[in-house]
Coordinates of C-alpha atoms and ligand atoms in Angstrom, one line a residue:
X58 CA 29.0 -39.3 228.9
X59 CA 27.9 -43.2 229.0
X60 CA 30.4 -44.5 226.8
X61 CA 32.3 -46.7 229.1
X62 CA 30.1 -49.4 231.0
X63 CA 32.8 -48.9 234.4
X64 CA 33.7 -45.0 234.3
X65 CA 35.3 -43.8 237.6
X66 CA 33.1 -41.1 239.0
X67 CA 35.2 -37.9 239.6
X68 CA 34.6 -35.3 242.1
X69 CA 35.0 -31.8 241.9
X70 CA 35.0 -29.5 245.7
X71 CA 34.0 -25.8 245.5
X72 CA 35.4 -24.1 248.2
X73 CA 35.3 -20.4 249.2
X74 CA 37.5 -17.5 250.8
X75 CA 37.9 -14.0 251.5
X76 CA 33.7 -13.5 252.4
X77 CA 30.7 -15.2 252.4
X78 CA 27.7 -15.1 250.0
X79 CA 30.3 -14.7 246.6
X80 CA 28.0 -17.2 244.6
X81 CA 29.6 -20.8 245.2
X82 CA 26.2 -22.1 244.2
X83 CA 26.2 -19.8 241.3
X84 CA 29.7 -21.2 240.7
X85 CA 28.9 -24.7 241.1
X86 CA 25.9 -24.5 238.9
X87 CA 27.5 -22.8 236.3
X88 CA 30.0 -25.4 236.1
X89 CA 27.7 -28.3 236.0
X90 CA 25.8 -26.7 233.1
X91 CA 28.7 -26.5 231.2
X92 CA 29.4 -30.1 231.8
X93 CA 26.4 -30.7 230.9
X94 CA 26.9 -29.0 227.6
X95 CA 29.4 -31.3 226.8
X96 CA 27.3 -34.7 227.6
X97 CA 28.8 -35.6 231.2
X98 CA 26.4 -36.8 234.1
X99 CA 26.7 -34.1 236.8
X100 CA 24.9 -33.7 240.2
X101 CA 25.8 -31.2 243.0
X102 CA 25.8 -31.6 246.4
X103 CA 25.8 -28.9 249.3
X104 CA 27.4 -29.2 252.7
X105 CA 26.4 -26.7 255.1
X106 CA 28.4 -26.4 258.7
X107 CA 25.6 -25.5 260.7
X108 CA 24.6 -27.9 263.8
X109 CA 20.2 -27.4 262.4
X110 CA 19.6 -30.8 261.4
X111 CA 18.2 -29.3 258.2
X112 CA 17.0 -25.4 257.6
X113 CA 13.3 -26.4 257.4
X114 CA 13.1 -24.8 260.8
X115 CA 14.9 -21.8 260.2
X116 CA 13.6 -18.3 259.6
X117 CA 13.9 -17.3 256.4
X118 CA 15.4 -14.2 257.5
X119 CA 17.7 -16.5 259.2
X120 CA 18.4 -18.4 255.7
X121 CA 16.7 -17.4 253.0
X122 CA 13.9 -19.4 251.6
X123 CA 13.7 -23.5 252.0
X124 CA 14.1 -25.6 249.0
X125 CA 12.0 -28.6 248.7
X126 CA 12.9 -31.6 246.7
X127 CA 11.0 -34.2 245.0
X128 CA 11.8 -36.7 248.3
X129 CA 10.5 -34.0 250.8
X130 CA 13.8 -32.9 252.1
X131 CA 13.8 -29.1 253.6
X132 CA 17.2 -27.6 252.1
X133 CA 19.3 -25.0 251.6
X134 CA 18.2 -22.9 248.7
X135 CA 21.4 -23.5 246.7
X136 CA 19.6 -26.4 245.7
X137 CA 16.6 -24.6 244.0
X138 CA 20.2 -23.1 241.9
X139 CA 21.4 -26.5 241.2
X140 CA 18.0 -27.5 239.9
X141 CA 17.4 -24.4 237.9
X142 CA 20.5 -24.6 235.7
X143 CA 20.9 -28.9 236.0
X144 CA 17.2 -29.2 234.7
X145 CA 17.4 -32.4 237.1
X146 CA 16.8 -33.4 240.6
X147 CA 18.0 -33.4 244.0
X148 CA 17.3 -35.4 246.8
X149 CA 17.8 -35.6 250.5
X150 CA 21.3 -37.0 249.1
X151 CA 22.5 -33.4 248.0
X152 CA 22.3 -31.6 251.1
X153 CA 24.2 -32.4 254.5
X154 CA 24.3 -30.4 257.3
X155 CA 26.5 -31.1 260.5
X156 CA 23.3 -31.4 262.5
X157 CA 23.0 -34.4 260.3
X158 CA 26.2 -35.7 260.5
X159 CA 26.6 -35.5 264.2
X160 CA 23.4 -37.2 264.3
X161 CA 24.1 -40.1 262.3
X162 CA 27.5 -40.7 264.3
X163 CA 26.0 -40.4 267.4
X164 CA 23.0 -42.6 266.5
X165 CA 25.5 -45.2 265.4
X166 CA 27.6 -44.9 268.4
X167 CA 24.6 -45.4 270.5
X168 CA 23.7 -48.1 268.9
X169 CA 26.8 -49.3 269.8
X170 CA 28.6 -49.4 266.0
X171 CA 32.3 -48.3 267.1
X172 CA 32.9 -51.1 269.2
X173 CA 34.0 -49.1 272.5
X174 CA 36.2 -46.6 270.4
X175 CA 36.3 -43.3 271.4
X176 CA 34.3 -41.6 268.9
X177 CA 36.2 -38.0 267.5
X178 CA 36.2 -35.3 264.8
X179 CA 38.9 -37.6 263.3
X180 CA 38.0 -40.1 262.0
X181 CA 34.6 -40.5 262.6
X182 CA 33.2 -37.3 261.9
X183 CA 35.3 -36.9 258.7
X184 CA 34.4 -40.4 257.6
X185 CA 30.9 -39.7 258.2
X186 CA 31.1 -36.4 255.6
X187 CA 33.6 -38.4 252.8
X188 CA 30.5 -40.7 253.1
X189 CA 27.9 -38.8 252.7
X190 CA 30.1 -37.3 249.6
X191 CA 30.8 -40.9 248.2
X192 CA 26.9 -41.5 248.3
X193 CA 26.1 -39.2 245.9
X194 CA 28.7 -40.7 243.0
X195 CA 28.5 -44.4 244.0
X196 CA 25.0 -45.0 242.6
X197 CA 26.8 -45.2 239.2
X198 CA 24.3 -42.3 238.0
X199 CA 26.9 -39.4 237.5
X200 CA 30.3 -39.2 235.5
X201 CA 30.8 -35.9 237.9
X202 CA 29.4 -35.1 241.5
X203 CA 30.2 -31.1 242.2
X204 CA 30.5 -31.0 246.0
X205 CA 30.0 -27.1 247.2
X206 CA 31.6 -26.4 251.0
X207 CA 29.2 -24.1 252.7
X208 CA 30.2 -21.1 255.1
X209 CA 33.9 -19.8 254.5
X210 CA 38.0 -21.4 254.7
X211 CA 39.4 -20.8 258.1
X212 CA 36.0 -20.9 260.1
X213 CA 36.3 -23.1 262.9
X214 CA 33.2 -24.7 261.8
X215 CA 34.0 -25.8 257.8
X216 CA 37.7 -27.5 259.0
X217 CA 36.2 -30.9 258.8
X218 CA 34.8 -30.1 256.1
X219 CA 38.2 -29.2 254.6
X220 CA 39.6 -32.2 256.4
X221 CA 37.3 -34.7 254.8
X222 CA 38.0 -33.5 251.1
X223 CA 41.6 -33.5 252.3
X224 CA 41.6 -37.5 252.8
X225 CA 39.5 -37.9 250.0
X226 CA 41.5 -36.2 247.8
X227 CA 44.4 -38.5 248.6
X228 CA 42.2 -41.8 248.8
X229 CA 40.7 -40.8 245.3
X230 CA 44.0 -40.9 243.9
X231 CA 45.3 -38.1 241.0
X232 CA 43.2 -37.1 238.4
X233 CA 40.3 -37.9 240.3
X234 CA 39.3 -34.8 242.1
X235 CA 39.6 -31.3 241.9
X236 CA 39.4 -28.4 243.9
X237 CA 38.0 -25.1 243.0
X238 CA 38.5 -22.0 245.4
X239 CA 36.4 -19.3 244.7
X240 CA 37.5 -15.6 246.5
X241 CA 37.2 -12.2 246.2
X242 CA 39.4 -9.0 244.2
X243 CA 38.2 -6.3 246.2
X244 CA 39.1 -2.9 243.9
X245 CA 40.5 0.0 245.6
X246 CA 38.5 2.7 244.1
X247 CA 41.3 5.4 246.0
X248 CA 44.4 4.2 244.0
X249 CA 42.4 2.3 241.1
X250 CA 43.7 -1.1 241.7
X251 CA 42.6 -4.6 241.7
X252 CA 43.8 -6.4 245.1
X253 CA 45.0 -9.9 245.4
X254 CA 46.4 -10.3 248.6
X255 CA 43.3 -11.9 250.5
X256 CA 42.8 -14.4 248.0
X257 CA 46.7 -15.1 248.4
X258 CA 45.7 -15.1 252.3
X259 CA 42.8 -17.2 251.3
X260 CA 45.2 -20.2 249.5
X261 CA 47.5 -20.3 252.4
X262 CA 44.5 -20.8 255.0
X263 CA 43.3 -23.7 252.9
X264 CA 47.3 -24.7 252.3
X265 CA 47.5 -25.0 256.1
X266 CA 44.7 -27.6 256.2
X267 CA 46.9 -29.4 254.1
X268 CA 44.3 -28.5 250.2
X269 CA 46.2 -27.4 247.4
X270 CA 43.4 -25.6 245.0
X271 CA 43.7 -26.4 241.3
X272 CA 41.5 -23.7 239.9
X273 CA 40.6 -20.5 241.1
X274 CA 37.8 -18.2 240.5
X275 CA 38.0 -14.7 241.6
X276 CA 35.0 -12.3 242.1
X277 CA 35.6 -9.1 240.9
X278 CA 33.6 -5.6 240.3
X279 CA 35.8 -5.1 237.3
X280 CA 37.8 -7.1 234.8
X281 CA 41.0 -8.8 235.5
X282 CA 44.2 -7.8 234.0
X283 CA 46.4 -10.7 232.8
X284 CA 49.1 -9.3 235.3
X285 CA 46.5 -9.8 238.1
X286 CA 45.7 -13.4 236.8
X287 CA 49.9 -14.4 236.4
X288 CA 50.0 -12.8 239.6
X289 CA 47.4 -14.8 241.1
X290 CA 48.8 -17.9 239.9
X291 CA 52.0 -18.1 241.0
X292 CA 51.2 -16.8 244.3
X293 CA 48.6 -20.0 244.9
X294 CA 50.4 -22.6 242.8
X295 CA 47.5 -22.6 239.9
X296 CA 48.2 -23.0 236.5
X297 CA 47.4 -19.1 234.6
X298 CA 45.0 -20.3 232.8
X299 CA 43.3 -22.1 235.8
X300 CA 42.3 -19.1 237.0
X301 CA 39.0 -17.5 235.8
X302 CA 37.3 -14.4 236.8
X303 CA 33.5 -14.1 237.8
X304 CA 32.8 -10.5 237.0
X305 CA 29.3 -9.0 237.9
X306 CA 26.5 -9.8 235.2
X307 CA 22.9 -8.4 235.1
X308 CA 21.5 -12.2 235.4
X309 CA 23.4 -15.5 236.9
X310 CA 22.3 -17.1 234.0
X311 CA 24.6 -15.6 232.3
X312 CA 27.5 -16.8 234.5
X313 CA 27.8 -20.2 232.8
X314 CA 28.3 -18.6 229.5
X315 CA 31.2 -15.9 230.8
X316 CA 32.9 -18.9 232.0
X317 CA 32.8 -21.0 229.0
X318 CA 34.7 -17.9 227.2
X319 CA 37.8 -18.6 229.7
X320 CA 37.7 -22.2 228.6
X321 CA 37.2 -23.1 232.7
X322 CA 35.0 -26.1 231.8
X323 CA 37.8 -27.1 229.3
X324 CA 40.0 -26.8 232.2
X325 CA 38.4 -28.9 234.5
X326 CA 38.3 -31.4 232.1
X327 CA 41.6 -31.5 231.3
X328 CA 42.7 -31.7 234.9
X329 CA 40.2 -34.8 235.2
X330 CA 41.8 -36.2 232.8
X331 CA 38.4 -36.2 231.1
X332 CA 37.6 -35.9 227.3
X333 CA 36.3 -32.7 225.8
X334 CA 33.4 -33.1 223.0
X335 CA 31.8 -30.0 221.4
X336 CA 29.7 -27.7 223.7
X337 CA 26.2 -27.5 223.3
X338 CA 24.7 -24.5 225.0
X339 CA 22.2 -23.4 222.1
X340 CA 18.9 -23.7 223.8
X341 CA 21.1 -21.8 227.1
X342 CA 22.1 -19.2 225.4
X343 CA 18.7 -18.2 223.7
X344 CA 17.0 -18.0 227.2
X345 CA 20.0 -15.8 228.1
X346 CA 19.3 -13.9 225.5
X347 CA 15.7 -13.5 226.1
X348 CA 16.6 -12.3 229.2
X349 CA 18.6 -9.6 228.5
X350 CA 16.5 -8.5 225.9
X351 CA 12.8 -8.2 226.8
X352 CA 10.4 -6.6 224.4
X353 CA 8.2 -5.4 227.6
X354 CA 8.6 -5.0 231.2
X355 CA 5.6 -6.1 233.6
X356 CA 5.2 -5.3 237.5
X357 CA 3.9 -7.7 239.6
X358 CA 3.4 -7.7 243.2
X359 CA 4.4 -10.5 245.7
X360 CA 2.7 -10.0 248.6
X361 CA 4.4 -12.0 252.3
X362 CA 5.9 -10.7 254.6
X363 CA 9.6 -11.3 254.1
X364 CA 9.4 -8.5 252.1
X365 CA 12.8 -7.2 253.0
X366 CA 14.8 -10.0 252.2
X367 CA 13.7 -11.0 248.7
X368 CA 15.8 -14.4 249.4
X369 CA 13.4 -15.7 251.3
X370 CA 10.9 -16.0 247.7
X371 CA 14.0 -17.0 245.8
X372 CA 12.2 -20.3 243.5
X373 CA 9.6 -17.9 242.7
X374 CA 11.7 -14.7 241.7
X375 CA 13.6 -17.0 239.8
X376 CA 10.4 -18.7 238.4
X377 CA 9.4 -15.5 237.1
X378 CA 12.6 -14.6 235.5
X379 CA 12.1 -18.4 233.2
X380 CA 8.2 -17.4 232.5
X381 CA 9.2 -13.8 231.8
X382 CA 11.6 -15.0 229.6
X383 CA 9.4 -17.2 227.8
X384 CA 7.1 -14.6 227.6
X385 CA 9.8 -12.0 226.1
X386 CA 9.0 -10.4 228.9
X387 CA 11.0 -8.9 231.9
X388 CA 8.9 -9.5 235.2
X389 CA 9.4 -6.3 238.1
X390 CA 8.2 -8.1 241.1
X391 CA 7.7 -5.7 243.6
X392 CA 7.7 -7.2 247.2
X393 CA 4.9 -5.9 249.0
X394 CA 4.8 -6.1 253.4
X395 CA 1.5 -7.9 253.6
X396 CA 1.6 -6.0 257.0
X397 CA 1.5 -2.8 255.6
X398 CA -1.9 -3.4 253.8
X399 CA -5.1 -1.9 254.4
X400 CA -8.2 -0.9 252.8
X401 CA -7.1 2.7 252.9
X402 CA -3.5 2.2 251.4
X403 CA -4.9 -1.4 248.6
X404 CA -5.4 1.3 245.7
X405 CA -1.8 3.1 245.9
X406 CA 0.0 -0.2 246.8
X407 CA -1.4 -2.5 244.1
X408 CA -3.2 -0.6 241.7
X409 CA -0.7 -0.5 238.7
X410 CA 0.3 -4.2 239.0
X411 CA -0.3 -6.1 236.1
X412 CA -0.2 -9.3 238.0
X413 CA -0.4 -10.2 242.2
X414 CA 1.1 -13.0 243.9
X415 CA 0.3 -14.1 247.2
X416 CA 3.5 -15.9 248.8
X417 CA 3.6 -19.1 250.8
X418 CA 4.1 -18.6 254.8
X419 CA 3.3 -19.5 258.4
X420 CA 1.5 -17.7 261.3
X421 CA -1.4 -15.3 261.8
X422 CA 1.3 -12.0 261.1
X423 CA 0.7 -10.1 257.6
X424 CA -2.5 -12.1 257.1
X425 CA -5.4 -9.8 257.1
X426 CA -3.7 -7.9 254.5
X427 CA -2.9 -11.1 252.3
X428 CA -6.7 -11.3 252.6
X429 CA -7.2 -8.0 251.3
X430 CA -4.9 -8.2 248.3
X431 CA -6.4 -11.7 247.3
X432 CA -10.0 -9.7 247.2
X433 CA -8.8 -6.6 245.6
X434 CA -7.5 -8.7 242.9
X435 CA -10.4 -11.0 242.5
X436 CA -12.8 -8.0 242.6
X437 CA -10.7 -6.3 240.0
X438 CA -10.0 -9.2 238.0
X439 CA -6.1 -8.9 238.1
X440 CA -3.9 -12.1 237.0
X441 CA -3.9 -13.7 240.9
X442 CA -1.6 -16.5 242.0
X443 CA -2.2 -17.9 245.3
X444 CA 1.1 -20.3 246.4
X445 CA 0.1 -22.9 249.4
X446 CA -0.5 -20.2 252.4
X447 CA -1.6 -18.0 249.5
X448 CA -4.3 -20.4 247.9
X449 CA -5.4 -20.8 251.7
X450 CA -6.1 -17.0 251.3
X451 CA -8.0 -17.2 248.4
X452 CA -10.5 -20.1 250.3
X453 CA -10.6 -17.5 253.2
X454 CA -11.7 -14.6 251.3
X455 CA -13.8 -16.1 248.8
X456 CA -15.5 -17.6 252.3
X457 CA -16.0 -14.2 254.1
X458 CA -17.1 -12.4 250.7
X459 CA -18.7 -14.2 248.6
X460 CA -20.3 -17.1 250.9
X461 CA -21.1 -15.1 253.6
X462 CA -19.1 -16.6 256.3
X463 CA -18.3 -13.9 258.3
X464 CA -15.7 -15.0 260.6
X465 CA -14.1 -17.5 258.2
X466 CA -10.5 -18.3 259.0
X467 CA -7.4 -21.5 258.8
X468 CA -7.5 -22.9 262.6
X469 CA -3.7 -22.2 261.7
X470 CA -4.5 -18.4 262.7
X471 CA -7.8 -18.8 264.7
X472 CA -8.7 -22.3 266.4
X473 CA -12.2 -21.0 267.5
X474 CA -13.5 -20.0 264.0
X475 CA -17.0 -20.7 263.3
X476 CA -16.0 -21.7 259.6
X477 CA -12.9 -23.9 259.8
X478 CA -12.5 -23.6 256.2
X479 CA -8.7 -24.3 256.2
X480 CA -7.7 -26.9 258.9
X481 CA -5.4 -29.1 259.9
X482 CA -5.1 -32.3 258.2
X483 CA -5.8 -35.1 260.3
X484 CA -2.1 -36.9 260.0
X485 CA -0.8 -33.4 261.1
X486 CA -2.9 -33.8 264.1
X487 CA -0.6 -35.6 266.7
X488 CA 2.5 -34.5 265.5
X489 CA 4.6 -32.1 267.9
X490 CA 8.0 -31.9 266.8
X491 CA 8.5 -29.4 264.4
X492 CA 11.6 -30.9 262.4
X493 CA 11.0 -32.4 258.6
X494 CA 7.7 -33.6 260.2
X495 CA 4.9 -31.5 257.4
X496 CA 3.5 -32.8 254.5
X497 CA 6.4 -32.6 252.0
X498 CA 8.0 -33.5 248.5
X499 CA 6.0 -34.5 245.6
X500 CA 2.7 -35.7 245.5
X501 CA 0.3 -36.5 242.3
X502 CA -2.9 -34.4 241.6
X503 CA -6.1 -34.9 239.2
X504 CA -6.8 -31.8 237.5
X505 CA -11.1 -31.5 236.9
X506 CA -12.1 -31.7 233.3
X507 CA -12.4 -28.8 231.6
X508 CA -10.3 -26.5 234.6
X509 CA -7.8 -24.1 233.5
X510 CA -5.6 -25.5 235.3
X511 CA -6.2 -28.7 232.9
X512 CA -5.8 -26.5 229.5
X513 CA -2.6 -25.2 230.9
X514 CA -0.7 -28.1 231.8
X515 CA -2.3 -30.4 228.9
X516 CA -2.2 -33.2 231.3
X517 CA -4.5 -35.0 233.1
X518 CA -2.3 -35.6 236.4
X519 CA 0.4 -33.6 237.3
X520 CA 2.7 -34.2 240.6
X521 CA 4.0 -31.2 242.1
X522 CA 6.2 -30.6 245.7
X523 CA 4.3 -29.5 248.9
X524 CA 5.4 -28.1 252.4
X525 CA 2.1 -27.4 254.4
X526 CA 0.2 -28.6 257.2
X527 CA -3.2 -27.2 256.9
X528 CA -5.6 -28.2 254.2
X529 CA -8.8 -27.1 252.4
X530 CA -11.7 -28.4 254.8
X531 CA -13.6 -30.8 252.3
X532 CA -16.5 -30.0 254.3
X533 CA -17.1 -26.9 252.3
X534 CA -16.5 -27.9 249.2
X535 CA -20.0 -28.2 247.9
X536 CA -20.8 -24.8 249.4
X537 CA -17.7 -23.3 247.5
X538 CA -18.2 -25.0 244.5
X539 CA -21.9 -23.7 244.1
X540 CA -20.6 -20.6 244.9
X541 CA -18.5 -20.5 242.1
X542 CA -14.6 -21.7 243.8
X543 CA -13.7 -24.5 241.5
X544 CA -12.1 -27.4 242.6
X545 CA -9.7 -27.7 239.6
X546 CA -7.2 -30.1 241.6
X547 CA -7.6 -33.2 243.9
X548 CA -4.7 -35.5 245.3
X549 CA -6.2 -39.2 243.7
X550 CA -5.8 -41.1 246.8
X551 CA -6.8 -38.6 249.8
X552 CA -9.5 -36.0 248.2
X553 CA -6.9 -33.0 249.4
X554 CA -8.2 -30.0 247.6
X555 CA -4.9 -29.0 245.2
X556 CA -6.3 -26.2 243.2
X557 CA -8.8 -23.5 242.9
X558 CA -9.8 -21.2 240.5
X559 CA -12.7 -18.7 239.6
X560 CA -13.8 -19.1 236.3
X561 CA -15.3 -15.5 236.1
X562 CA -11.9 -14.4 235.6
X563 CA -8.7 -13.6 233.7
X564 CA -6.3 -15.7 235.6
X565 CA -7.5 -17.0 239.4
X566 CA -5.5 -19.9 240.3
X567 CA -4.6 -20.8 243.8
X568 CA -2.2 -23.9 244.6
X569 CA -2.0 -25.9 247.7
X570 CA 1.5 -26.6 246.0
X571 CA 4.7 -25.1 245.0
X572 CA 5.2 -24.7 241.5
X573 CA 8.0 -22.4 241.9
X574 CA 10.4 -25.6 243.0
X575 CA 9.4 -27.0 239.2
X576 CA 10.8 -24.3 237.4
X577 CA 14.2 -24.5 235.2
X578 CA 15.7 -22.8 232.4
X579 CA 14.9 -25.3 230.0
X580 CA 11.5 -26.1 231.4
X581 CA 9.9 -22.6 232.5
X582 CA 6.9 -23.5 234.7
X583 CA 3.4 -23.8 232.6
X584 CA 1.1 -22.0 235.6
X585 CA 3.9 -19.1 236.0
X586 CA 4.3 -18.8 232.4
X587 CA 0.9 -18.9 232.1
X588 CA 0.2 -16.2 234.7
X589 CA 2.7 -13.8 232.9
X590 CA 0.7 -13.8 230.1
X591 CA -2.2 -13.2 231.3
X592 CA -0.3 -10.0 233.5
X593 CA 0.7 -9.2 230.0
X594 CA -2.4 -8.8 228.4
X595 CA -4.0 -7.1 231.5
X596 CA -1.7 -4.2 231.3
X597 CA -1.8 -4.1 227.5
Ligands
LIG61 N1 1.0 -22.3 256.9 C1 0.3 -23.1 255.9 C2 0.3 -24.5 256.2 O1 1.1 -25.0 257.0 C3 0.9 -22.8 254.5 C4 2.3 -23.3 254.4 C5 3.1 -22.7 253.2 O2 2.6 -21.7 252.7 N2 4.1 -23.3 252.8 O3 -0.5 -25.2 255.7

C-alpha cells in the first residue's frame, strides 16, 4: 500500500507448536498472498535454529532440497514457498540460520566490537536475530515483513528465537507486531473427538517465554466445531474469531483461499491497525481452479536419486504443478531411483512416460543410469528435460553415442577420462571449502538465433539462477555442434555453455540452470510449461 510517503513497517512472527513440519511456510505464504490481495508490500523471512551456517551443505535427505535465490544464497526451501505464492524475490536477507548468527557475533567480537563485554545469549545473540529481523523492513520496501520461527516452541534451540521476538515485540510498541501460533488438533478416531489440550500446552510454553499469541491457526484432519474454536480461545487468550483452522486441502494453493473465508487476513489487519481495501485474488483463484480441475492427467518421470524423499525436488514438483496447470493439465511425476536403472529394467520403468526429467545432483552414485534414461529418451524421442547435473548427462551421452567417445565422462565422476567433456570451471579450481563457495544466483544467458530455447522464451537474453561447479568443456563444442548438440545458450561474458538441445526432436532441452527456482503461480515457467506440452502431445 504506498499511500503514505513514512508508513511504519509492521511485523508479523509465525510461530509453531505441538509438531514439526505443520506448514508454517505454507502458513506464512498463504498470509502474505492475501495481503498481497489487498495491495500491502509483504516479504517473508525464515529463521532456522540450526548451528549450519546455511543448508547448502546439507543432504537433502537431511533437509529437503536447497533453494537458490537471485543473490546466490543456499536456503531453506521455505523460501522457494515464499517465492511461489509472493511472485517476488528473496535474498540472502530472508533466511538466517544460527550458524550465521553466532558467526557474525563472534566475528564482531573478534574484531574486538563489544569493547571487553562479555559477549552472551542475552543480549547479544538476541540483538544479533532482532537485527537481522529489522533488516528485512528497514529498507523502506515492505508495509509488512512475515517472519516464520523455524523448528518448534519449547526446543532448547528456538528460545532465542522466541526471546528476540519477545523484545521486539515490546520495543515495536502496540499495534506494531503480531504473533501467529500455528499447532495441531490431533482427532481421536476411538471416541470421535477433536483435541485441544496440546495446543493449550503449546500457548502456555510460549506464555512462559514471556509471548502472548494473537492469532492462532490450528491444523486439523477434520473441521472445527465453533465449541472447539470458543474453547480454544479462551484457553490461550485469542479473540474467537482470531482463531482459524487449516484443514487438509488436495493442493497448498488452495490454503490462501480457505483462509480468506475465515476473514484471518481481515484479522490481521485489524489487529495492525491496518486498513482493509477489497481483495483481489482473481487471477489466484483461476490457477486454483485449474488445478483442481484438469482436463488430462500426464506421467512424467524425474529421474535422481532422492527418489524417496520427493522434498528434495520440491521447485520442480511444484514447477510442474504451475505448467500443468497452465496446460489444464495435472502432471504425475513419478520419481524414478536413477540407481535402479539398467538396460534390462529402461522399457518397464520409463516406457509409458509422456515426459522424462533428469534431476540436478552431485557425485558419481545413480549416474550410469541418468545416462541411460537421457538416451532412451533421446532415441525414443520423448519430451526430455535435463536440469544442471541433468543437462551434464545429456553432453555425456550424446558424447559416448553419438560422437563416439567411448569413455566420455564429467571429471566430477571420473578425473582420468579421455574426453573431459564436462569439467571443472577454472574459478572452481582452487577452491576447497565447500560452504556457499559454487557458482550461484542469477546469471544472464544469450539464447542462439533461431534455438527453441529462443521461440520459447521470446527473448533474446534471459538470466536464470545456477548452483554448479562443473561446466560444458568448450573444447568440444565444435565437435558437438557438427554432430548435431546445439548450443542454444551462452553466458555473454564467459562463453559457459547454458543450453543444449537436439533439433531432431520433440522437446530436447538441457539447462546448465535451474528453471525450477523461476517458477510462480502467476508466472508458470515458459521451458516447464513448454515441456508439458510437448509431454501432452506425445501421449495424445
Ligand atoms: N554436480 C554438478 C556440478 O557441480 C551439477 C550440480 C547440480 O546439478 N546442481 O556442476
Amino acid at each position: 500500500m504506498n499511500t503514505t510517503d513514512k508508513r511504519q513497517t509492521k511485523y508479523i512472527f509465525v510461530t509453531g507448536g505441538v509438531a514439526s513440519s505443520l506448514g508454517k511456510g505454507i502458513i506464512s505464504s498463504s498470509l502474505a498472498r492475501l495481503l498481497l490481495g489487498r495491495g500491502y508490500t509483504v516479504t517473508i523471512q525464515k529463521l532456522d535454529p540450526y548451528i549450519n551456517v546455511d543448508p547448502g551443505t546439507l543432504n537433502p535427505y537431511e533437509h529437503g532440497e536447497c533453494y537458490v535465490t537471485e543473490d546466490g544464497a543456499e536456503t531453506d526451501l521455505d523460501l522457494g514457498h515464499y517465492e511461489r505464492f509472493t511472485n517476488t524475490h528473496t535474498s540472502q536477507a530472508n533466511n538466517v540460520t544460527t550458524g550465521r548468527i553466532y558467526q557474525s557475533v563472534i566475528n564482531k567480537e573478534r574484531r574486538g566490537d563489544f569493547l571487553g563485554k562479555t559477549v552472551q545469549v542475552i543480549p547479544h545473540i538476541t540483538d544479533e536475530i532482532k537485527r537481522r529481523i529489522m533488516l528485512v523492513g528497514n529498507k523502506g520496501e515492505y508495509d509488512i515483513v512475515i517472519t516464520e520461527i523455524g523448528g518448534t516452541v519449547g526446543d532448547i534451540e528456538s528460545l532465542p528465537y522466541i526471546e528476540a521476538v519477545r523484545q521486539l515485540r515490546y520495543q515495536l510498541g502496540a499495534g506494531n507486531s503480531l504473533v501467529i501460533h500455528l499447532t495441531l488438533i490431533p482427532y481421536m478416531a476411538a471416541s470421535g473427538e477433536l483435541k485441544t489440550k496440546p495446543t493449550q500446552h503449546s500457548v502456555k510454553t510460549l506464555l512462559e517465554n514471556g509471548v502472548q499469541p494473537d492469532m492462532l491457526v490450528l491444523r486439523t484432519e477434520k473441521e472445527l466445531t465453533a465449541d472447539v474454536r470458543s474453547k480454544v480461545a479462551l484457553f490461550c487468550n485469542v479473540e474467537p474469531d482470531a482463531v482459524a483452522q487449516s484443514i487438509d486441502v488436495p493442493t497448498i494453493y488452495e490454503v490462501p483461499l480457505r483462509l480468506l473465508e475465515q476473514n484471518f487476513d481481515l484479522v490481521a489487519l485489524r489487529k495492525l491497525g491496518l486498513p482493509a481495501p477489497e481483495s483481489d485474488l482473481k487471477e489466484w483463484t483461476e490457477f486454483v481452479d485449474k488445478v483442481k480441475n484438469p482436463k488430462r492427467e500426464i506421467k512424467i518421470a524425474l529421474i535422481g536419486k532422492y527418489t524417496e524423499l520427493p522434498d528434495a525436488y520440491k521447485s520442480i514438483a511444484e514447477a510442474f504443478v504451475h505448467a500443468g496447470a497452465t496446460n489444464h493439465a495435472k502432471v504425475r511425476l513419478e520419481y524414478v531411483n536413477s540407481e535402479k536403472i539398467t538396460p534390462q529394467s529402461i522399457d518397464r520403468t520409463l516406457g509409458q512416460m509422456c515426459g522424462i526429467l533428469v534431476a540436478p545432483g552431485f557425485g558419481h552414485r545413480g549416474i550410469e543410469g541418468k545416462i541411460l534414461a537421457v538416451e532412451y529418451a533421446r532415441t525414443r524421442k520423448i519430451p526430455f528435460m535435463g536440469i544442471c547435473l541433468g543437462m551434464q548427462c545429456c553432453v555425456i551421452e550424446y558424447a559416448r553415442n553419438v560422437l563416439g567417445y567411448a569413455d566420455a565422462n564429467s571429471t566430477e565422476m571420473e578425473t582420468a577420462t579421455a574426453y573431459p567433456v564436462i569439467d571443472i570451471m577454472e574459478e572452481q579450481k582452487n577452491i576447497t571449502e565447500k560452504g556457499g563457495t559454487m557458482r550461484l544466483g542469477a546469471y544472464p544467458c544469450k539464447l542462439t538465433e533461431g534455438s527453441r530455447a529462443q521461440t520459447i522464451y521470446g527473448a533474446e537474453e534471459i538470466s536464470e539462477r545456477h548452483r554448479h561447479r562443473y561446466e560444458f568443456n568448450n573444447k568440444y563444442m565444435q565437435a558437438f555442434q557438427e554432430a548435431g548438440l546445439k548450443i542454444a545458450g551462452i553466458n555473454p561474458a564467459t562463453g559457459l555453455v547454458e543450453i543444449v538441445e537436439i533439433e531432431d526432436h520433440p522437446w530436447f532441452v538441457g539447462v546448465q540452470f535451474h528453471p525450477e527456482y523461476k517458477s510462480t503461480v502467476l508466472n508458470p515457467h515458459p521451458l516447464f510449461v513448454s515441456f508439458i506440452k510437448a509431454a501432452l502431445d506425445h501421449c495424445n
